[in-house]
Coordinates of C-alpha atoms in Angstrom, one line a residue:
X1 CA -41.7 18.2 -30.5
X2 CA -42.1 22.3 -30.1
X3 CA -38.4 23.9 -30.8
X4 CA -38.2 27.9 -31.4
X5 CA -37.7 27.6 -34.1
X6 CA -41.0 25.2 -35.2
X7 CA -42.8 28.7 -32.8
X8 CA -41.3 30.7 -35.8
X9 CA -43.3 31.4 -39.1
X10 CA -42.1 30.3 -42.2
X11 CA -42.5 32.3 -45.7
X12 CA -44.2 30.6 -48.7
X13 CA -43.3 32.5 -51.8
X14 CA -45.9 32.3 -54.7
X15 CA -48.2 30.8 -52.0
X16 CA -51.1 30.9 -54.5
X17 CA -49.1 28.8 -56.9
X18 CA -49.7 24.9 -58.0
X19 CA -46.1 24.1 -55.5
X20 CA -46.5 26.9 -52.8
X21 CA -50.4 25.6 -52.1
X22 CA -50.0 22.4 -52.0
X23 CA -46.5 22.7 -49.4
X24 CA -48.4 25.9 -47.7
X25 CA -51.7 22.8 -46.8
X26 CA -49.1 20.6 -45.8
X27 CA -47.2 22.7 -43.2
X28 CA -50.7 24.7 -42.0
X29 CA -51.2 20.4 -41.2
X30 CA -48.2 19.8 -39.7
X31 CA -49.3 22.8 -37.3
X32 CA -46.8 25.6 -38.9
X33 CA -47.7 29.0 -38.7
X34 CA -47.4 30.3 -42.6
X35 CA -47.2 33.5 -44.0
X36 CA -48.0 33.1 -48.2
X37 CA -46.7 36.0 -50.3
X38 CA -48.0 36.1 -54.2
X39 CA -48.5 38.8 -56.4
X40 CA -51.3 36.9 -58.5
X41 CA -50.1 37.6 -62.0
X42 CA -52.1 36.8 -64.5
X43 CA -49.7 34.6 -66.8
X44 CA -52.3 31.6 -66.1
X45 CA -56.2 31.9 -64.9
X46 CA -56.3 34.2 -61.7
X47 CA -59.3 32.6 -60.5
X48 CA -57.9 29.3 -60.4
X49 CA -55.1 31.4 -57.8
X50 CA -57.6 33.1 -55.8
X51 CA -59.1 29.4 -55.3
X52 CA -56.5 28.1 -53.9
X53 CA -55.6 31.2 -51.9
X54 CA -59.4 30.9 -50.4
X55 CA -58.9 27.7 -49.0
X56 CA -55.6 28.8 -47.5
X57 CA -57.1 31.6 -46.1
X58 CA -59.9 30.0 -44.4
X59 CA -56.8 28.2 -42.4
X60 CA -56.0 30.5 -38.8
X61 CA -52.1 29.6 -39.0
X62 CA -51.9 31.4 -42.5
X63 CA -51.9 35.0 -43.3
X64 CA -51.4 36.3 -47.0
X65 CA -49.5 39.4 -48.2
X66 CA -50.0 40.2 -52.1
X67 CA -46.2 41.4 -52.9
X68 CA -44.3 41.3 -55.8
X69 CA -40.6 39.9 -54.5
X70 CA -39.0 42.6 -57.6
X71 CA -40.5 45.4 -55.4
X72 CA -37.5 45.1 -52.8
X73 CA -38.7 47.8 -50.6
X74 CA -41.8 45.8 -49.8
X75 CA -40.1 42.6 -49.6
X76 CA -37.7 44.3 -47.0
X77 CA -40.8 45.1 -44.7
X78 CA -42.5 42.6 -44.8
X79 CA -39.1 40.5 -43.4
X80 CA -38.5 43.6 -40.9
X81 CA -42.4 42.7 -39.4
X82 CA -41.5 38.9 -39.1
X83 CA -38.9 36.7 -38.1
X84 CA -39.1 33.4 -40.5
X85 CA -37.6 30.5 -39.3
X86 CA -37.2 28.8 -43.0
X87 CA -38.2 30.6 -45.9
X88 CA -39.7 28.5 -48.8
X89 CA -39.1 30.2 -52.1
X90 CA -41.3 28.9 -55.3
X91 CA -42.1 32.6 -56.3
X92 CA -41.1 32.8 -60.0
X93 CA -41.8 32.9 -63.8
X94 CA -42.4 29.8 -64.9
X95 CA -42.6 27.8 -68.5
X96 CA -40.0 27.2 -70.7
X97 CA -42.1 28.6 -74.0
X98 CA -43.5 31.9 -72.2
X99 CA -39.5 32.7 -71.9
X100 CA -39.5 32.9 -75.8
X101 CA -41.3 35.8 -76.2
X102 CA -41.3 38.0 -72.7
X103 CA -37.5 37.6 -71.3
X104 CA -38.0 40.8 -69.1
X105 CA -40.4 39.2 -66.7
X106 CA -38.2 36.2 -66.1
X107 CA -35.7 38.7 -65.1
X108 CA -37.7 41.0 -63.2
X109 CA -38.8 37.9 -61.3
X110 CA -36.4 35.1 -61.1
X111 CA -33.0 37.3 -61.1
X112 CA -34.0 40.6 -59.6
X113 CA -37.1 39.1 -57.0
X114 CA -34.7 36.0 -56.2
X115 CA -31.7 39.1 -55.0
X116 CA -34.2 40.5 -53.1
X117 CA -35.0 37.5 -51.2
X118 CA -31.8 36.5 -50.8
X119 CA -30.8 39.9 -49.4
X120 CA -33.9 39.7 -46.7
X121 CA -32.8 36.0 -45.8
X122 CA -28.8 37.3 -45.1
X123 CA -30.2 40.1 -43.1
X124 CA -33.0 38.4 -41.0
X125 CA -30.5 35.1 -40.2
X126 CA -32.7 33.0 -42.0
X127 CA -32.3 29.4 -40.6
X128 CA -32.6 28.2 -44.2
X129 CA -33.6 29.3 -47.7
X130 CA -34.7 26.8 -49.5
X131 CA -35.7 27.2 -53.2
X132 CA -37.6 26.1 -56.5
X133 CA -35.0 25.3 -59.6
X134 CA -35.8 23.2 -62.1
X135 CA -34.8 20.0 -64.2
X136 CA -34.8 23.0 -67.4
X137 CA -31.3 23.6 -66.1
X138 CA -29.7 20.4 -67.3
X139 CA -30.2 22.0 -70.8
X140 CA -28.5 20.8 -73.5
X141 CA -27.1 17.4 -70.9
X142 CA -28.1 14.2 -72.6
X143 CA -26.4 12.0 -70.5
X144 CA -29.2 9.7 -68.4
X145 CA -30.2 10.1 -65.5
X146 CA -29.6 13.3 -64.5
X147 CA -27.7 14.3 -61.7
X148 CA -27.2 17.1 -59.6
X149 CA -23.1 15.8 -59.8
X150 CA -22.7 16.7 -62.9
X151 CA -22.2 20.4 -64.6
X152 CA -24.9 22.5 -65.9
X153 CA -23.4 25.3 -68.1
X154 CA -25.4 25.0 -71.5
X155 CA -28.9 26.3 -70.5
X156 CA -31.0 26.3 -73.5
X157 CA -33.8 28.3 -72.6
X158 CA -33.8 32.3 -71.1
X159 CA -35.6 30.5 -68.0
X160 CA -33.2 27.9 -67.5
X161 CA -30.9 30.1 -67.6
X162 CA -32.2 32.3 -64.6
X163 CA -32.9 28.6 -62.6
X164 CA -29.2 28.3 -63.2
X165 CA -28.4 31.9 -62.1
X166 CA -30.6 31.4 -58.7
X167 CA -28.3 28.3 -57.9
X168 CA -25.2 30.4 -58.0
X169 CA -26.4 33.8 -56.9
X170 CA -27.5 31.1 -53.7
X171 CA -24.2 29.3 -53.6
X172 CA -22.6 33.1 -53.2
X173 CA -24.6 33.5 -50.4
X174 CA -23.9 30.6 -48.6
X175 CA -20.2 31.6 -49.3
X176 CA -19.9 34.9 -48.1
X177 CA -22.6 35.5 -45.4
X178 CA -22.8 31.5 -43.9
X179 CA -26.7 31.8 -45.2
X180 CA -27.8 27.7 -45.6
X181 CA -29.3 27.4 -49.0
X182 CA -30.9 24.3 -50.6
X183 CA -32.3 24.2 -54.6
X184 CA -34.4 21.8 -55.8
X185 CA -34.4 21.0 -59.3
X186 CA -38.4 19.8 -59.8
X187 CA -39.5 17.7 -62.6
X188 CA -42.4 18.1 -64.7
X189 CA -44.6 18.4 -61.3
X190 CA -48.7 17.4 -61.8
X191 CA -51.6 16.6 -59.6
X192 CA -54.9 17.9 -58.5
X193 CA -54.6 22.1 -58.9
X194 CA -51.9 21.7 -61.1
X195 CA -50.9 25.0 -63.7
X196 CA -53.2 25.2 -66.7
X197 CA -50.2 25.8 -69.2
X198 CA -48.6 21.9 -68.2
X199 CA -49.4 19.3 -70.5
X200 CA -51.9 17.1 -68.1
X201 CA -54.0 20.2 -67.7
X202 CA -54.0 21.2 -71.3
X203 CA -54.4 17.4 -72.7
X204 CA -57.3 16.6 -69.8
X205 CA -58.8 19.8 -71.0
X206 CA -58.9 18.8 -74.7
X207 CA -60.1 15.5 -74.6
X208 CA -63.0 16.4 -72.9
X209 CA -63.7 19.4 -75.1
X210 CA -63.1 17.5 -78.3
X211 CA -60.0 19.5 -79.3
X212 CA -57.4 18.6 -81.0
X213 CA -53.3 18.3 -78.4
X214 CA -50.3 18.6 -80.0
X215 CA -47.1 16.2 -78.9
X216 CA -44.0 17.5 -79.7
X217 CA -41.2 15.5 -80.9
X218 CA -44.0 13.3 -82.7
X219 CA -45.0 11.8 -79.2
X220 CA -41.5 10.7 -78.4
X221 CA -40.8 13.4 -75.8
X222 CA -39.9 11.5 -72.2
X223 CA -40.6 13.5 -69.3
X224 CA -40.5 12.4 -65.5
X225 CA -44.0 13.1 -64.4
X226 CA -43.6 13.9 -60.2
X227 CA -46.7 14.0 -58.3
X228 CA -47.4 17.0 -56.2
X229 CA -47.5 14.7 -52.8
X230 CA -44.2 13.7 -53.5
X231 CA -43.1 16.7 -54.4
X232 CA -44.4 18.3 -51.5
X233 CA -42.9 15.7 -49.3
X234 CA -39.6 16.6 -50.5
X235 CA -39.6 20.0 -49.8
X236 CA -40.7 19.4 -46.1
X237 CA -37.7 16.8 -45.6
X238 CA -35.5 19.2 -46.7
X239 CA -36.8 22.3 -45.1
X240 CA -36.1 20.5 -42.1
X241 CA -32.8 19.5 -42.1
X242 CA -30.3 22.7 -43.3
X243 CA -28.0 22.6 -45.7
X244 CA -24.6 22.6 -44.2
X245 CA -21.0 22.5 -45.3
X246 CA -19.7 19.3 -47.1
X247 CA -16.5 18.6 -45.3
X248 CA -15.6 16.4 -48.6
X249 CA -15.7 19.7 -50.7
X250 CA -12.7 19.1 -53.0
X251 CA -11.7 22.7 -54.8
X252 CA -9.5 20.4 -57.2
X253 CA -12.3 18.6 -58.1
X254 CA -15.4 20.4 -57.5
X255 CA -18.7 18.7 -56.5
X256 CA -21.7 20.9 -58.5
X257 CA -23.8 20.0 -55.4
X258 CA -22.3 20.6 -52.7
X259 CA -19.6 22.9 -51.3
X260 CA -17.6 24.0 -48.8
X261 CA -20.4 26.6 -47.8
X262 CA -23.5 25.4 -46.8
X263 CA -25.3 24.8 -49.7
X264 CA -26.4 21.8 -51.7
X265 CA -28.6 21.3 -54.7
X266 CA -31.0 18.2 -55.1
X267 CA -33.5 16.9 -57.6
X268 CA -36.9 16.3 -56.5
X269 CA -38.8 13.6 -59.7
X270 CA -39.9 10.4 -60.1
X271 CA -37.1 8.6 -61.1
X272 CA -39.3 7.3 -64.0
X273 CA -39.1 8.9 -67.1
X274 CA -42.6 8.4 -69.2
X275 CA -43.3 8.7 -73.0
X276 CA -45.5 11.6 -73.6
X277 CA -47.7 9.0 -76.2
X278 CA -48.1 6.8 -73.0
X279 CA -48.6 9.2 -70.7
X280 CA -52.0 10.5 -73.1
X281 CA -52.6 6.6 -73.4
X282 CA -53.3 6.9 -69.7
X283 CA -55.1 10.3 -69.8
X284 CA -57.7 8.4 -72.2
X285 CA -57.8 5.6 -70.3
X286 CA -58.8 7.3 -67.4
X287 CA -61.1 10.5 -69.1
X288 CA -62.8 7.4 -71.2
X289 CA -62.7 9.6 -74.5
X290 CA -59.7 9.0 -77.3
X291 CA -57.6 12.0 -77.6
X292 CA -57.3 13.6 -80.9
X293 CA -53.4 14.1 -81.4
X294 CA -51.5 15.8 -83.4
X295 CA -48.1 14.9 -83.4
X296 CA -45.4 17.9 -83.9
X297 CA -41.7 18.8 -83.7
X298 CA -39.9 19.7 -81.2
X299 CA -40.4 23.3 -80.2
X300 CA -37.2 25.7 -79.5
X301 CA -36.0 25.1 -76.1
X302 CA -37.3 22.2 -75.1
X303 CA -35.5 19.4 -73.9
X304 CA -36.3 15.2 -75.0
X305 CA -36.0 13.6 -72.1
X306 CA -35.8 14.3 -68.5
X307 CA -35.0 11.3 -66.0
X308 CA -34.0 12.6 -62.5
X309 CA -31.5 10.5 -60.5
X310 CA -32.9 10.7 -56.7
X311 CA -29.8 9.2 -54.9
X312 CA -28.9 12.3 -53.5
X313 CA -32.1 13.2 -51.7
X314 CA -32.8 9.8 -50.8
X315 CA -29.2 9.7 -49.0
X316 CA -29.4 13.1 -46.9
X317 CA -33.7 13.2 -46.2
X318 CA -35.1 9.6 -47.0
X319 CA -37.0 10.8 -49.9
X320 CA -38.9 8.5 -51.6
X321 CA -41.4 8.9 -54.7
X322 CA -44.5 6.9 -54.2
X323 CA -46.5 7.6 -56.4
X324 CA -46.9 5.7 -59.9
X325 CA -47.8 7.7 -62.8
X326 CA -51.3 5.8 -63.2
X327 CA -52.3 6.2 -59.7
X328 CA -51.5 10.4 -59.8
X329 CA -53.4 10.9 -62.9
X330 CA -56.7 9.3 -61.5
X331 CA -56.2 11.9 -59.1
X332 CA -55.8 14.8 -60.9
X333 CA -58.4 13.6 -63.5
X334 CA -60.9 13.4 -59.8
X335 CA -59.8 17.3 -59.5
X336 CA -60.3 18.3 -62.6
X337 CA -63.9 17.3 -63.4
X338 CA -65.2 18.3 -60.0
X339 CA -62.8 21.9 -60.4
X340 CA -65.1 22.3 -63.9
X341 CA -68.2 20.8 -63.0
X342 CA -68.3 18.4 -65.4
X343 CA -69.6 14.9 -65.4
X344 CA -68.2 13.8 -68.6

């Protein structure tokens, strides 16, 4: 089926990211044309970026513009030269730790870059802006599984904090100027060219080095591991259905995730929270090499558990997650020995 809209490019912001390559591969497949905007920072391996962004680029449907989405005059002509259809945005400063020590990139990127998109999507009549949050923002929440329906007002982390602010600088949006805007709070995303600052990377790494990983919270840290398939899956449900108004919208008693405006918010994990101790249990396993652990506190802003209740997605876009911790890691442990060359 060929709409007008499915004739129109779509944007995919930090297109040479772990999340914008994999979704970029998936709709060059599905026969999209893709235009991937990144500004290749160097806050992780820029080699491991230009990788990816090679094998994109050896793809007809996809062009690439290197743009930093803070530079708003640049973001505003590259929107001028195109008209996007649905505008994918997974641009942003990530890691919770990094946010410790440099809070002015996370603002330069995920407050004043995330303004700047919004402002080009309200202008062009973006069909939908959909967007990267994060599970960070349930902050200091303890109450299992997480869900979208409940409030998220006690950030404890600078980037939290900014996934927080792109929510309601988004809802505003939606508000005032009718622009259909969907978050999606990810959790603890892995897989084959996954970020070499997450744990997988860093503990696969390790283990075959014979170095020393360190578990915070003494190995008792849960996290919901989400596969980048599923992940990616997600995103494309969503980006094809916009959000819309819920005609429920109480403003007596407010639904976080939803409102009168069309704008929603949805987590995207695996519904299957994982003991970090277990999860290196299965890196071993799998590597064939013991890990040599040492096992640490918590560090500031960090969270102990994440556990993402799925209901929501699963209701509006038949999401799914398929795919068992186990069976993802094989995968990424395939990548990452024929990424290094090694045969270990």
């Amino acid at each position: 089926m060929h709409d007008s809209l499915n004739d129109q490019p779509v944007l995919v912001t930090g297109a040479a990211g772990f999340i914008g390559f994999h979704l970029a591969t998936r709709l060059l497949r599905d026969g999209r044309r893709v235009v991937g905007l990144d500004n290749l920072n160097d806050y992780y391996d820029v080699r491991l970026k230009e990788t990816r962004l090679a094998l994109l680029t050896a793809t007809p449907n996809f062009s690439f513009q290197r743009i930093d989405i803070a530079d708003a005059k640049t973001v505003r002509a590259l929107f001028a030269a195109q008209q996007f259809s649905t505008v994918y945005h997974l641009a942003a400063q990530a890691g919770v730790r990094y946010s410790l020590q440099h809070p002015e990139v996370y603002v330069a990127s995920n407050l004043v870059g995330f303004a700047n998109i919004l402002e080009c999507c309200r202008h062009a009549q973006v069909a939908h802006l959909v967007y990267a949050s994060s599970s960070s923002v349930y902050g200091a929440n303890t109450k299992l599984p997480f869900s979208e329906h409940d409030g998220v007002d006690h950030p404890i982390s600078l980037y939290a904090a900014t996934k927080k602010s792109n929510e309601m600088m988004a809802h505003a949006y939606a508000h005032l100027f009718g622009l259909p805007c969907t978050g999606l709070r990810f959790f603890t995303v892995y897989g084959p060219w996954g970020r070499p600052d997450m744990a997988l990377f860093l503990f696969a790494k390790a283990i075959l080095s014979g170095q020393p990983i360190q578990l915070f919270n003494r190995g008792q840290m849960e996290r919901d591991f989400t596969f980048i398939d599923d992940i990616v899956e997600g995103i494309v449900r969503v980006g094809a259905a916009p959000a819309a108004a819920n005609p429920q919208w109480s403003s007596q008693s407010p639904d976080p995730a939803t409102s009168a405006a069309p704008y929603r918010v949805f987590n995207i994990g695996n519904h299957q929270p994982v003991r970090l101790l277990d999860m290196v249990a299965m890196l071993e396993q799998e590597i064939g090499r013991r890990a040599i652990i040492e096992l640490v506190p918590m560090q500031a802003g960090d969270v102990a558990a994440t556990y993402a209740d799925v209901d929501s997605i699963g209701a509006a876009v038949g999401f799914v997650p398929l795919t068992a911790l186990q069976q993802g890691i094989t995968q990424f442990v395939a990548w990452f020995r024929d990424y290094h060359g090694r045969t270990a």
